PDB file of C-alpha atoms in Angstrom:
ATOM      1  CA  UNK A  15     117.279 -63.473  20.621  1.00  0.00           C
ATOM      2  CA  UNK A  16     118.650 -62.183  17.181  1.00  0.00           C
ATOM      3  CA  UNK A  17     116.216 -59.145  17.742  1.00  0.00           C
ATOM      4  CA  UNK A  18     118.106 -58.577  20.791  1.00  0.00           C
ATOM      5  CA  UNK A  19     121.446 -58.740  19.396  1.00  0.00           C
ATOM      6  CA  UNK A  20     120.837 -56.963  16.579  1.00  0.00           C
ATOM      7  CA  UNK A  21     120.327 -53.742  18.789  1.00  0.00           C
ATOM      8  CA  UNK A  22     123.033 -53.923  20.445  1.00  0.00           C
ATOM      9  CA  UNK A  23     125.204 -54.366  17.447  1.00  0.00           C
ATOM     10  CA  UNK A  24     123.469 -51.405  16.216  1.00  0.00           C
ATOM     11  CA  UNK A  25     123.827 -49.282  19.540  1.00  0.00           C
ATOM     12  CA  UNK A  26     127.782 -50.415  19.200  1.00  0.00           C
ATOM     13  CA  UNK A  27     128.154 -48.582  15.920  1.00  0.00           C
ATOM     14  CA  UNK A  28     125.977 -45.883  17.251  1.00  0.00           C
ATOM     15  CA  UNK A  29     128.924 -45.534  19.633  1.00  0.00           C
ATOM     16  CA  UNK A  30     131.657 -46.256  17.543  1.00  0.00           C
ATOM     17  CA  UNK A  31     130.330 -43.759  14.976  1.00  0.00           C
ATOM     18  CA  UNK A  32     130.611 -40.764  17.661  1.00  0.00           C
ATOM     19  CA  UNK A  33     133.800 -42.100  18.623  1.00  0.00           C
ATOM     20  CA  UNK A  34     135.167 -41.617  15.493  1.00  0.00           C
ATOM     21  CA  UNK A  35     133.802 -38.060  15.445  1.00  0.00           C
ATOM     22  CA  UNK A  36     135.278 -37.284  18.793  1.00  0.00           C
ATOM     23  CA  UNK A  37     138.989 -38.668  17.340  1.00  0.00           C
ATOM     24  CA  UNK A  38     138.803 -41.211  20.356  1.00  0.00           C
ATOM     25  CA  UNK A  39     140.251 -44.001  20.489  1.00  0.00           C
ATOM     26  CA  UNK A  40     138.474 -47.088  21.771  1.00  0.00           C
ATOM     27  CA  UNK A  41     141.371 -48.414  24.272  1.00  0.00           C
ATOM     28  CA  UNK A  42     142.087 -44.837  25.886  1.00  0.00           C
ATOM     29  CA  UNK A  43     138.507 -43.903  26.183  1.00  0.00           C
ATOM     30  CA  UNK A  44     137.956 -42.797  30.204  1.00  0.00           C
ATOM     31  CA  UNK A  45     134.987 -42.343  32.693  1.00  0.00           C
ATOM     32  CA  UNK A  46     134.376 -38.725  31.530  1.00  0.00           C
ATOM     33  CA  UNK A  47     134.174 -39.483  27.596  1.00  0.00           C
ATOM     34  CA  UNK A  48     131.510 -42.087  28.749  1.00  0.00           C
ATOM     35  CA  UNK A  49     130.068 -39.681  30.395  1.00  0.00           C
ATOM     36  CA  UNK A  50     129.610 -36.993  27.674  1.00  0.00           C
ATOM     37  CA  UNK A  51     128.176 -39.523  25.053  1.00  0.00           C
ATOM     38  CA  UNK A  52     125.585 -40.939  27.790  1.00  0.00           C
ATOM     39  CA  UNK A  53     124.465 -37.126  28.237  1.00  0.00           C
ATOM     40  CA  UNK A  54     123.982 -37.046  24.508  1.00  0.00           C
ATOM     41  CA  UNK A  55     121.975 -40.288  24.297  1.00  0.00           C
ATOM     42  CA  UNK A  56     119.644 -38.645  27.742  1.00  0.00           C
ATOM     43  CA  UNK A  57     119.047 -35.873  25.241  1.00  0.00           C
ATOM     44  CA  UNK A  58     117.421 -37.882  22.514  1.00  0.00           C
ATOM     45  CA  UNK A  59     113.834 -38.375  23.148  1.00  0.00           C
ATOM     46  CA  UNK A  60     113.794 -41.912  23.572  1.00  0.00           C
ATOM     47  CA  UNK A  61     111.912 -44.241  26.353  1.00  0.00           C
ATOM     48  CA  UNK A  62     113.636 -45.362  29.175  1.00  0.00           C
ATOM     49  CA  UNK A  63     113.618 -48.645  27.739  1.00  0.00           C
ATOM     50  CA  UNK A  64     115.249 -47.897  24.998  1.00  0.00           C
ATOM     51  CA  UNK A  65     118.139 -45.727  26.502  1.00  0.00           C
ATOM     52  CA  UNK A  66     119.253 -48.442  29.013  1.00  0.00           C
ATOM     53  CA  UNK A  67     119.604 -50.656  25.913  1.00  0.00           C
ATOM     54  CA  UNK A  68     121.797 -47.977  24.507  1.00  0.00           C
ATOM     55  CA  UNK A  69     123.984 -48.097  27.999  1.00  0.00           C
ATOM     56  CA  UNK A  70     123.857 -51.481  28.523  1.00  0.00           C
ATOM     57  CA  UNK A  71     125.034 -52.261  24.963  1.00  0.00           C
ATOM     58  CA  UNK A  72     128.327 -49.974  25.111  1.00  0.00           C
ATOM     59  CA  UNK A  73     128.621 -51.765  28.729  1.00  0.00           C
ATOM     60  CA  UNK A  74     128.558 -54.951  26.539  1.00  0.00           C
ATOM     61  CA  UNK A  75     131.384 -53.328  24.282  1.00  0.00           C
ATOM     62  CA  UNK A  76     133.979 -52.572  27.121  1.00  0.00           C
ATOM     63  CA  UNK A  77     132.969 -56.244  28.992  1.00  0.00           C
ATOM     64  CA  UNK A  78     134.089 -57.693  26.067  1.00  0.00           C
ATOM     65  CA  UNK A  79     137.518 -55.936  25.710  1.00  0.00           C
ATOM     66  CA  UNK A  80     138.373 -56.250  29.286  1.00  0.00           C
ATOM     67  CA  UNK A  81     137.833 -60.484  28.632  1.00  0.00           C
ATOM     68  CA  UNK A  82     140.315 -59.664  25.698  1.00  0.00           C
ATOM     69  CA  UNK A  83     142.436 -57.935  27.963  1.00  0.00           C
ATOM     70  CA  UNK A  84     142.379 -54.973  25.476  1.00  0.00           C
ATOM     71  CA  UNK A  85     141.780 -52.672  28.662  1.00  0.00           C
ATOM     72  CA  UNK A  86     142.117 -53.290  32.276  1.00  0.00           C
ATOM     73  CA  UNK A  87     139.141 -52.006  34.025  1.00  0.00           C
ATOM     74  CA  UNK A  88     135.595 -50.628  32.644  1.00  0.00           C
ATOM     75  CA  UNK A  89     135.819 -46.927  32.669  1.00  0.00           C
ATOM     76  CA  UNK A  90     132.867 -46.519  34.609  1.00  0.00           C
ATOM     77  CA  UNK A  91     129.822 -48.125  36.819  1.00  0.00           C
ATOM     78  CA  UNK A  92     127.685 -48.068  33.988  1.00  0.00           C
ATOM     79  CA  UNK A  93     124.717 -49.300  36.350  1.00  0.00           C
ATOM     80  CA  UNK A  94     124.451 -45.969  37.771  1.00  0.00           C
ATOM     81  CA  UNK A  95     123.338 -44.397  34.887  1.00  0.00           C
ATOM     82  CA  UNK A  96     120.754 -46.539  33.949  1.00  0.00           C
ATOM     83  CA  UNK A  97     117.113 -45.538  34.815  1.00  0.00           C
ATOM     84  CA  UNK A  98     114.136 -46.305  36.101  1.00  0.00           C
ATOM     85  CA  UNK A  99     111.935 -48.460  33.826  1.00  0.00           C
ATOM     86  CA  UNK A 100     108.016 -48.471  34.745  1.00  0.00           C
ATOM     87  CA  UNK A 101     106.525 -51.696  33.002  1.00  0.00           C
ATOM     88  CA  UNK A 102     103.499 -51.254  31.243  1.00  0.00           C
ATOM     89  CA  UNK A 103     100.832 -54.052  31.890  1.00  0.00           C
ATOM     90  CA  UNK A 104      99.007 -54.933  28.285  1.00  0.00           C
ATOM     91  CA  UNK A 105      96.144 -57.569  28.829  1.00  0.00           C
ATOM     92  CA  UNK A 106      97.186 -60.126  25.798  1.00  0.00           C
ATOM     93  CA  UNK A 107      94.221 -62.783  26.814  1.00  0.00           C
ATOM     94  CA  UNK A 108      92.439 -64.180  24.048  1.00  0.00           C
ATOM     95  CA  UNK A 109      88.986 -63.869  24.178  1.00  0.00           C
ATOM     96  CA  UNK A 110      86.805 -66.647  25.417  1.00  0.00           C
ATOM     97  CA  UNK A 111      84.834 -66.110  21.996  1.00  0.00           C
ATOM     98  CA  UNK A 112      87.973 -66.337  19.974  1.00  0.00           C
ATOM     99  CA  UNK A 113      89.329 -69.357  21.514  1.00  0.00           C
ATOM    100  CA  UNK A 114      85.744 -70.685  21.084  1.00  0.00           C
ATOM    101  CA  UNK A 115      85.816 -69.805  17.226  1.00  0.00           C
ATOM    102  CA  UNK A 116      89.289 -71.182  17.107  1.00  0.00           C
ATOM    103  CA  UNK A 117      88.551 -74.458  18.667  1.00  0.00           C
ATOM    104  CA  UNK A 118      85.720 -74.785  16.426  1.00  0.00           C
ATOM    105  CA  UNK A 119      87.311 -74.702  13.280  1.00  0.00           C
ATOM    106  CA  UNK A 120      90.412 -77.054  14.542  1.00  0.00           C
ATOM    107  CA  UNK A 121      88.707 -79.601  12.583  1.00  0.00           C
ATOM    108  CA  UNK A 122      89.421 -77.732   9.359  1.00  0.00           C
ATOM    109  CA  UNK A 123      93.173 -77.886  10.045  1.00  0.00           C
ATOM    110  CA  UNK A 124      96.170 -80.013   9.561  1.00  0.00           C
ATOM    111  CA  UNK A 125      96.136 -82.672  12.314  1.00  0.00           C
ATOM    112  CA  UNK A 126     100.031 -81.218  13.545  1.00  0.00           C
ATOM    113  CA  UNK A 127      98.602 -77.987  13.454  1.00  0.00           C
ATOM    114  CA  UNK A 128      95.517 -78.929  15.364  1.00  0.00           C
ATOM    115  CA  UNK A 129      97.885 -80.744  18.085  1.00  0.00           C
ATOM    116  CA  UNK A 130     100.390 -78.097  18.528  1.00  0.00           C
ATOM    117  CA  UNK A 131      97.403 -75.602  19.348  1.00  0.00           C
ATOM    118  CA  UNK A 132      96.152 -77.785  21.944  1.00  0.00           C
ATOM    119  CA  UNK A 133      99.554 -77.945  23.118  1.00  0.00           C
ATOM    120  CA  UNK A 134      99.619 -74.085  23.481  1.00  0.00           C
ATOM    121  CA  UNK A 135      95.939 -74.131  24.367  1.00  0.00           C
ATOM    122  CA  UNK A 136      96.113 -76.768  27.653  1.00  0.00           C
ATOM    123  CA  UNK A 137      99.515 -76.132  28.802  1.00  0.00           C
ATOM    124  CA  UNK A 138     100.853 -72.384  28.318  1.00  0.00           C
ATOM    125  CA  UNK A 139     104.034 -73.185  26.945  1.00  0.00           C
ATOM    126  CA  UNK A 140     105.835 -71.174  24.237  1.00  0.00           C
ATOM    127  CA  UNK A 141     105.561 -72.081  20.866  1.00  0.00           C
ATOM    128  CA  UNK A 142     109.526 -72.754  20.184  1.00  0.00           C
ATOM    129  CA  UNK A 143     108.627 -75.153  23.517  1.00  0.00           C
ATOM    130  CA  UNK A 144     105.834 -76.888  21.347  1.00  0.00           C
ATOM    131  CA  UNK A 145     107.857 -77.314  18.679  1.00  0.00           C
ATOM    132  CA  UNK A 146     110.757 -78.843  20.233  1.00  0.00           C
ATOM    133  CA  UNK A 147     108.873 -81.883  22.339  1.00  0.00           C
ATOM    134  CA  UNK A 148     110.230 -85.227  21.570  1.00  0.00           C
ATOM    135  CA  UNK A 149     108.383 -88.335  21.750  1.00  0.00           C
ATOM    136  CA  UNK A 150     109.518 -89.698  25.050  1.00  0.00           C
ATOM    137  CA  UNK A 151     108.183 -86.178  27.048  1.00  0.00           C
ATOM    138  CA  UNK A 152     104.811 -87.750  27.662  1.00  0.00           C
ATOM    139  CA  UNK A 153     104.327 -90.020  30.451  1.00  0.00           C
ATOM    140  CA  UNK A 154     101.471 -91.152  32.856  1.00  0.00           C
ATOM    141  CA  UNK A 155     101.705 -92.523  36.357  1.00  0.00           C
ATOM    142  CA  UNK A 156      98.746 -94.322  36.163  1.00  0.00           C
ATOM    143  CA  UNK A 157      96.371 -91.480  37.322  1.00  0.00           C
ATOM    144  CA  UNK A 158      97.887 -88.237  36.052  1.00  0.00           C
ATOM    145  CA  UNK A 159      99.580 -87.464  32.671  1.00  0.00           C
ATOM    146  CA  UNK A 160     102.418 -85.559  32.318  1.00  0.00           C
ATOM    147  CA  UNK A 161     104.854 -83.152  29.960  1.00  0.00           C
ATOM    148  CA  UNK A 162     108.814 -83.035  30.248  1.00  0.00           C
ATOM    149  CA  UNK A 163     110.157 -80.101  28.060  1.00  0.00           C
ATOM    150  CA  UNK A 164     113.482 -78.359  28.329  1.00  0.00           C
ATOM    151  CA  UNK A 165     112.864 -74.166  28.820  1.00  0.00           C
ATOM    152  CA  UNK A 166     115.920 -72.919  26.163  1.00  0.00           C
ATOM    153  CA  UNK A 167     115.150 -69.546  27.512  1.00  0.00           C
ATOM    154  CA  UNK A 168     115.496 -70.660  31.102  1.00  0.00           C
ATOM    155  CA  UNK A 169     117.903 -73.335  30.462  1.00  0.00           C
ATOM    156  CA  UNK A 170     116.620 -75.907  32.701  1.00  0.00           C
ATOM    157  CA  UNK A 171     113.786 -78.662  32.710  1.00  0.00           C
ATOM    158  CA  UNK A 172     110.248 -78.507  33.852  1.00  0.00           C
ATOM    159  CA  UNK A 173     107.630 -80.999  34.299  1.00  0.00           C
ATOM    160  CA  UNK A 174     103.563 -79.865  34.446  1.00  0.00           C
ATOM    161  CA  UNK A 175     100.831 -81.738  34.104  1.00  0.00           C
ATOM    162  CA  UNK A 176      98.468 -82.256  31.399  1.00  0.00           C
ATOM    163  CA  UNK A 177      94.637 -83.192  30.810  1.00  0.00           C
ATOM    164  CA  UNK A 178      94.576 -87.254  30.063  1.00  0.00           C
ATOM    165  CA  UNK A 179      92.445 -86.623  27.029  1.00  0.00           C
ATOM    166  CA  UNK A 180      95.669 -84.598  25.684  1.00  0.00           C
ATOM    167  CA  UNK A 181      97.746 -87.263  26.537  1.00  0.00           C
ATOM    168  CA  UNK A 182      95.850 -90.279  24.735  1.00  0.00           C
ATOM    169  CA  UNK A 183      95.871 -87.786  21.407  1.00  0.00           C
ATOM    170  CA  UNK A 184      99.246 -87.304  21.746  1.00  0.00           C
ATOM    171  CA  UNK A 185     100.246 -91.008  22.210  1.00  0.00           C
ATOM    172  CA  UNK A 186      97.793 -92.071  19.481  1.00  0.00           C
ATOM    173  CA  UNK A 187      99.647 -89.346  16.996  1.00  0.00           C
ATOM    174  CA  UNK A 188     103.038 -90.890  18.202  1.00  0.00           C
ATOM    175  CA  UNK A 189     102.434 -94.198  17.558  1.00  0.00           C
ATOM    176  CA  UNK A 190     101.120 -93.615  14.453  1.00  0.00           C
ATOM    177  CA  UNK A 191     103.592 -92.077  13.250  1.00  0.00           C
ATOM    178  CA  UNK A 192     105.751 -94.633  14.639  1.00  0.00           C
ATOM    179  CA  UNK A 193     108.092 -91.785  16.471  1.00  0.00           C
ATOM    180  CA  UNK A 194     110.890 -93.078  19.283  1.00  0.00           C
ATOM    181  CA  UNK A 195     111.458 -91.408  22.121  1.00  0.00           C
ATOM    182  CA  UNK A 196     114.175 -89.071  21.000  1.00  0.00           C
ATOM    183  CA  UNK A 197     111.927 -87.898  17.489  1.00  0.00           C
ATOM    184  CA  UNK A 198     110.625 -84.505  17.213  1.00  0.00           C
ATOM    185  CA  UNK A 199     107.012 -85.272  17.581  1.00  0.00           C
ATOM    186  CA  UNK A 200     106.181 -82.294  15.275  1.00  0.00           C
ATOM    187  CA  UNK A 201     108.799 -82.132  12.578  1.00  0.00           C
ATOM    188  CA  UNK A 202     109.956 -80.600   9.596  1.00  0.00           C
ATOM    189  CA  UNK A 203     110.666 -82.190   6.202  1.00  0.00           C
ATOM    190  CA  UNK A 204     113.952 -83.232   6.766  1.00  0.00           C
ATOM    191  CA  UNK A 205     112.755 -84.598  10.552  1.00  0.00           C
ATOM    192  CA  UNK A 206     114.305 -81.945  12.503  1.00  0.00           C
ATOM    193  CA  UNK A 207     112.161 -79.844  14.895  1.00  0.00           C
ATOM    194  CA  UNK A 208     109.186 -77.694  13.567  1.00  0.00           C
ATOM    195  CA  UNK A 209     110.139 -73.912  13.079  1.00  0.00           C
ATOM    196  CA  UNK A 210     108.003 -71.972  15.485  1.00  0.00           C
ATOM    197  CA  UNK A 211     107.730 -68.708  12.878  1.00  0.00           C
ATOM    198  CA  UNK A 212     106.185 -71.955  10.564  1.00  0.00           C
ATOM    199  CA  UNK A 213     104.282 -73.040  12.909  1.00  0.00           C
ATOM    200  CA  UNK A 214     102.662 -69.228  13.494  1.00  0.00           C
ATOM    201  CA  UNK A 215     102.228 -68.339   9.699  1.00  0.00           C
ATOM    202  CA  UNK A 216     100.496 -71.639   9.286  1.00  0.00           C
ATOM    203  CA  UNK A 217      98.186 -71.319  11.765  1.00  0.00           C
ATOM    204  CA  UNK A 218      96.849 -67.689  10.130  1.00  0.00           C
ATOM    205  CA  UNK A 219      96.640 -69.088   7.111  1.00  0.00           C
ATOM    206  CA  UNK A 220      94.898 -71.943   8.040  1.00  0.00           C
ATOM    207  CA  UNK A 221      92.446 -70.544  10.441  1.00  0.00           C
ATOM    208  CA  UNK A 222      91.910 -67.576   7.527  1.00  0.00           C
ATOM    209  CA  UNK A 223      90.583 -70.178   4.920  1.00  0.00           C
ATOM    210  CA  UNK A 224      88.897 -72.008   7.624  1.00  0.00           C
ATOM    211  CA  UNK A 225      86.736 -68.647   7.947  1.00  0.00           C
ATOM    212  CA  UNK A 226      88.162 -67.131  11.276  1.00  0.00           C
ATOM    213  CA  UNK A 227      88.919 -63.052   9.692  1.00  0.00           C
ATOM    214  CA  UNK A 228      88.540 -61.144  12.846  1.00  0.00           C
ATOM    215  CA  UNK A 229      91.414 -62.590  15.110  1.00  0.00           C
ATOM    216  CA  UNK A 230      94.925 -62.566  14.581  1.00  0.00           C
ATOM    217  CA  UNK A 231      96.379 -65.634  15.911  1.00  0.00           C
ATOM    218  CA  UNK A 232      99.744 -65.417  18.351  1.00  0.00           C
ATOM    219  CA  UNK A 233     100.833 -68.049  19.766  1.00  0.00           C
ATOM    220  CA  UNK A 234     102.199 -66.427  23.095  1.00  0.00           C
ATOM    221  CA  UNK A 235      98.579 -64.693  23.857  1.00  0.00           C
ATOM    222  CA  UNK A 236      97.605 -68.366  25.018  1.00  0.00           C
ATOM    223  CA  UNK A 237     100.848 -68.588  27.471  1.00  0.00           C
ATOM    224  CA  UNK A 238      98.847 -65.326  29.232  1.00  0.00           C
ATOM    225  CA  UNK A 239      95.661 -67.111  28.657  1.00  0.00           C
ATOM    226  CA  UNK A 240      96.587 -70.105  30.548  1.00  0.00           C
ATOM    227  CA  UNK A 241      97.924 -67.534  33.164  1.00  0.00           C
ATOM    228  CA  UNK A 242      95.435 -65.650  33.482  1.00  0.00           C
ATOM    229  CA  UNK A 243      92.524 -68.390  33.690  1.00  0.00           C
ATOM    230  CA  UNK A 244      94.646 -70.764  36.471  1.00  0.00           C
ATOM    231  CA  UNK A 245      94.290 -66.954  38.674  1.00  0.00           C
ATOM    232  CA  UNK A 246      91.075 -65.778  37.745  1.00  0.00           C
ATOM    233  CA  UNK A 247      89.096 -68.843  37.321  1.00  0.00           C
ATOM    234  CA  UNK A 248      90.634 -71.106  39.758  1.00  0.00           C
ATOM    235  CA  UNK A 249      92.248 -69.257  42.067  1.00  0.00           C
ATOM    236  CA  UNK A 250      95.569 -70.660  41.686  1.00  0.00           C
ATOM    237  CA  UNK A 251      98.219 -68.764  43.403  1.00  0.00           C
ATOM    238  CA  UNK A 252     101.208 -66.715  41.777  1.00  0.00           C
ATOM    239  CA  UNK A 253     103.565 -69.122  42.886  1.00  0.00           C
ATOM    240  CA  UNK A 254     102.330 -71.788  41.791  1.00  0.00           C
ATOM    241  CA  UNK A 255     101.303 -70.196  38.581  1.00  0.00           C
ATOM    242  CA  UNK A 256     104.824 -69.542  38.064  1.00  0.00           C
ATOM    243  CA  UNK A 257     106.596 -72.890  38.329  1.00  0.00           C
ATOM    244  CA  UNK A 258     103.834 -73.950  36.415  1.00  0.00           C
ATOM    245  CA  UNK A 259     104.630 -71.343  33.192  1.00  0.00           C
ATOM    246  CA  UNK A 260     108.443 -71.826  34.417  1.00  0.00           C
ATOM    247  CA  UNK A 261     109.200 -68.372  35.438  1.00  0.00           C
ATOM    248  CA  UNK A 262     112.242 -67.593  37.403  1.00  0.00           C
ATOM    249  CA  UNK A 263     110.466 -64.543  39.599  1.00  0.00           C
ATOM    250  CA  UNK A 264     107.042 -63.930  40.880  1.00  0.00           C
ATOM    251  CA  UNK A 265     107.126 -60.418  39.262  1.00  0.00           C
ATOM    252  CA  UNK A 266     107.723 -61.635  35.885  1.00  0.00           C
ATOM    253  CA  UNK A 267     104.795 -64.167  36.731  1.00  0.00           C
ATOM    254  CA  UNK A 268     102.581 -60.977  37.544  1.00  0.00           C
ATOM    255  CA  UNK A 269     103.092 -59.774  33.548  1.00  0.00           C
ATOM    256  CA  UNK A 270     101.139 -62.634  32.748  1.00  0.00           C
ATOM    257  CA  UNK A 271      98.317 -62.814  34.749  1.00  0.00           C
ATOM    258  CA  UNK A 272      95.797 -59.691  32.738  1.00  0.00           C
ATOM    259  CA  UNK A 273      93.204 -58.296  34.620  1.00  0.00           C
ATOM    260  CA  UNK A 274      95.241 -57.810  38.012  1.00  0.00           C
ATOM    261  CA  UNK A 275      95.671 -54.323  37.738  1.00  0.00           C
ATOM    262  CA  UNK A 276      92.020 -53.955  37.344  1.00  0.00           C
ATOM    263  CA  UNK A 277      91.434 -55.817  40.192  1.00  0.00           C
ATOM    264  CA  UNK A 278      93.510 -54.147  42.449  1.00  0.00           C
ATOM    265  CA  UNK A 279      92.085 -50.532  41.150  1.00  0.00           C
ATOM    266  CA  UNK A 280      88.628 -52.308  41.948  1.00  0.00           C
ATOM    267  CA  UNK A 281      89.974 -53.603  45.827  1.00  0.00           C
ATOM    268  CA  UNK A 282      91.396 -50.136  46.299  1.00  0.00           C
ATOM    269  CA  UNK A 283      88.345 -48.349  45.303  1.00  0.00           C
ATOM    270  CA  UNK A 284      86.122 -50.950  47.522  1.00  0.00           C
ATOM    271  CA  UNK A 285      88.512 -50.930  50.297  1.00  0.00           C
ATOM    272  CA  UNK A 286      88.442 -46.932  50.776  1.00  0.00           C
ATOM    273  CA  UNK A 287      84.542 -46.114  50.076  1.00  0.00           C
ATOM    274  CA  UNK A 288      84.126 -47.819  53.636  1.00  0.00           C
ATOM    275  CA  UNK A 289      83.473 -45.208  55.885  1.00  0.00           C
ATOM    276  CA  UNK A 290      86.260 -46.564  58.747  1.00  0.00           C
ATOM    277  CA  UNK A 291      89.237 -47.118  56.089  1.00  0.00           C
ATOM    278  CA  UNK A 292      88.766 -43.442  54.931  1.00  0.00           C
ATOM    279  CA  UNK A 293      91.663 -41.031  56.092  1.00  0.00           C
ATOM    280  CA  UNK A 294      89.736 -38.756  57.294  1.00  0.00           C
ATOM    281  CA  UNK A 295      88.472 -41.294  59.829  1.00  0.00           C
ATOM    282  CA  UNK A 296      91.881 -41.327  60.919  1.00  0.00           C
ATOM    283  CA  UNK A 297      92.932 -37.776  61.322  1.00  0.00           C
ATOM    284  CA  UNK A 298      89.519 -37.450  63.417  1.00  0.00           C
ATOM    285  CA  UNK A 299      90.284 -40.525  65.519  1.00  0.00           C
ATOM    286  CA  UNK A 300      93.730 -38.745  65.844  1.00  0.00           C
ATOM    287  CA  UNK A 301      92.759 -35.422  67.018  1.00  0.00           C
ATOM    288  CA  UNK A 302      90.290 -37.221  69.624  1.00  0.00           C
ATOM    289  CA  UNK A 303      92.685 -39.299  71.239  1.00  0.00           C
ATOM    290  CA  UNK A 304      94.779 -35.909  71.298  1.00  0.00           C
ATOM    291  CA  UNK A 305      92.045 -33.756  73.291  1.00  0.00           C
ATOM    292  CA  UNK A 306      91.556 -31.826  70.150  1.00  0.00           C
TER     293      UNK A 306
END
C-alpha cells in the first residue's frame, strides 16, 4: 500500500541520514556498521512492530543494490535480528444494533451506495473488492448464485456464493443500467471503477444525514462481521471460513473471527474448574501410583 511504502522510504532516510553522520559510505558499509545502527534503533522505545519495519526496510535498501549489482552480497542475515511480534486481537464486529440501524436507513441512500453495502454486508469482501466487480461476475447455476472477483491483494481469483435475493438486485441494477460484462458495475464519472476512499466518505455522510450519529461506518468491520457470524452463528469451520474471505493462512483467518479469544479464556476456565482436569489431581494420582 502507499502507507506501506511510505515508511519504508522514510526508515531509508532514517538510515541514510546516520550514514551520513557516521561518514559511511553506502557501497562499503559491512556486517558490523549494520550492526551498530540496529543497536541504536533497539534503543529507541518503539514496538516491536515498528522496529522490524525499521530492519526490514534497510533490508529492502541493500536487496535493491545487490539487483543493481552495486554490492555483491547483503552485509548481514538481517532476519536474525528481527523480533518477536505478539499480535494483538481487537474485536472490530459491528454491532447487531448498528447493522440493524444501518440497514434501516439504506432506504435513505443512493441506490449504488445502498448496493455496495449489501455487497460488504452479505459477502465479506473488501471494499476496493466491491468497487472493482464488473458486470459479468454474477452468475447462477440454476439453484445457487454466485460472485467472481479478482483479490489484488492476493493476486488470484475467488469464487463464493451469494444469497439469490442479492443476485436478482444486482442483475436488475445491471440491466438497467444497461452495463456489459466487462463495465464496472459501480463506477465513477468518467466510467472507471468506484474509488473505495469515495465509496467510505460517502457512506458517513450519507448515513449522518440519514440520522445514524453514534456509529462510525468502516467498511472492513463487516469483512470481520461476516467472519465472525459464519463461526459463531453457524459453526462454520476456519478453513472454510478462510477460502471463503480468501485468506492465504488459517492464522490470518483467526484475526478475523472476534470473540475467539474469549471463548477459549471461557473453555480454559470450564475445562480446569472440573475437579479431575485440575493439576493437583495429577500430582496426587502421581504420588499414588508411586507408593507415596
Amino acid at each position: 500500500s502507499l502507507q506501506t511504502i511510505r515508511c519504508q522510504y522514510y526508515d531509508i532516510c532514517s538510515f541514510l541520514k546516520y550514514c551520513d553522520e557516521q561518514n559511511w559510505i553506502l557501497t562499503d558499509i559491512n556486517g558490523e556498521m549494520i550492526e551498530q545502527y540496529i543497536s541504536i534503533v533497539d534503543l529507541e522505545d518503539i514496538k516491536a512492530e515498528a522496529y522490524n519495519r525499521r530492519i526490514i526496510s534497510v533490508a529492502r535498501l541493500f536487496n535493491y543494490m545487490k539487483s543493481k549489482k552495486q554490492i555483491d552480497k547483503e552485509p548481514l542475515h538481517f532476519d536474525y535480528f528481527l523480533k518477536t511480534v505478539h499480535t494483538k486481537h481487537n474485536n472490530r464486529t459491528v454491532s447487531a444494533e448498528n447493522q440493524r440501524e444501518v440497514m434501516s436507513k439504506l432506504k435513505h441512500l443512493p441506490l449504488h451506495l445502498r448496493l455496495m453495502f449489501l455487497n460488504l454486508w452479505c459477502e465479506g469482501i473488501r471494499e476496493c473488492e466491491v468497487c472493482v466487480i464488473k458486470a459479468g461476475m454474477y452468475s447462477y447455476d440454476g439453484k445457487d448464485a454466485w460472485l467472481k472477483l479478482y483479490q489484488n491483494k492476493m493476486k488470484k481469483e475467488k469464487v463464493i456464493p451469494i444469497p439469490t435475493e442479492l443476485y436478482k438486485l444486482m442483475k436488475h441494477y445491471i440491466k438497467t443500467n444497461e452495463l456489459k460484462a466487462d463495465d464496472y458495475v459501480f463506477q465513477n464519472r468518467k466510467g472507471g471503477a468506484y474509488d473505495a476512499g469515495t465509496f467510505t466518505k460517502q457512506m458517513k455522510q450519507e448515513l449522518k444525514k440519514a440520522g445514524v450519529n453514534d456509529y462510525d461506518f468502516k467498511a472492513h468491520d463487516f469483512r470481520h462481521t461476516v467472519g465472525t457470524r459464519l463461526n459463531k452463528e453457524h459453526g462454520v469451520s476456519i478453513e472454510v471460513i478462510r477460502d471463503f474471505l480468501g485468506h492465504n493462512s488459517s492464522d490470518m483467518t483467526k484475526q478475523y473471527i472476534d470473540f475467539v479469544p474469549e471463548l477459549l479464556d471461557t473453555a480454559n476456565e470450564e475445562y480446569f474448574t472440573k475437579k479431575e482436569n485440575q493439576l493437583a489431581t495429577y500430582i496426587k494420582k502421581g504420588k499414588k501410583k508411586n507408593g507415596r
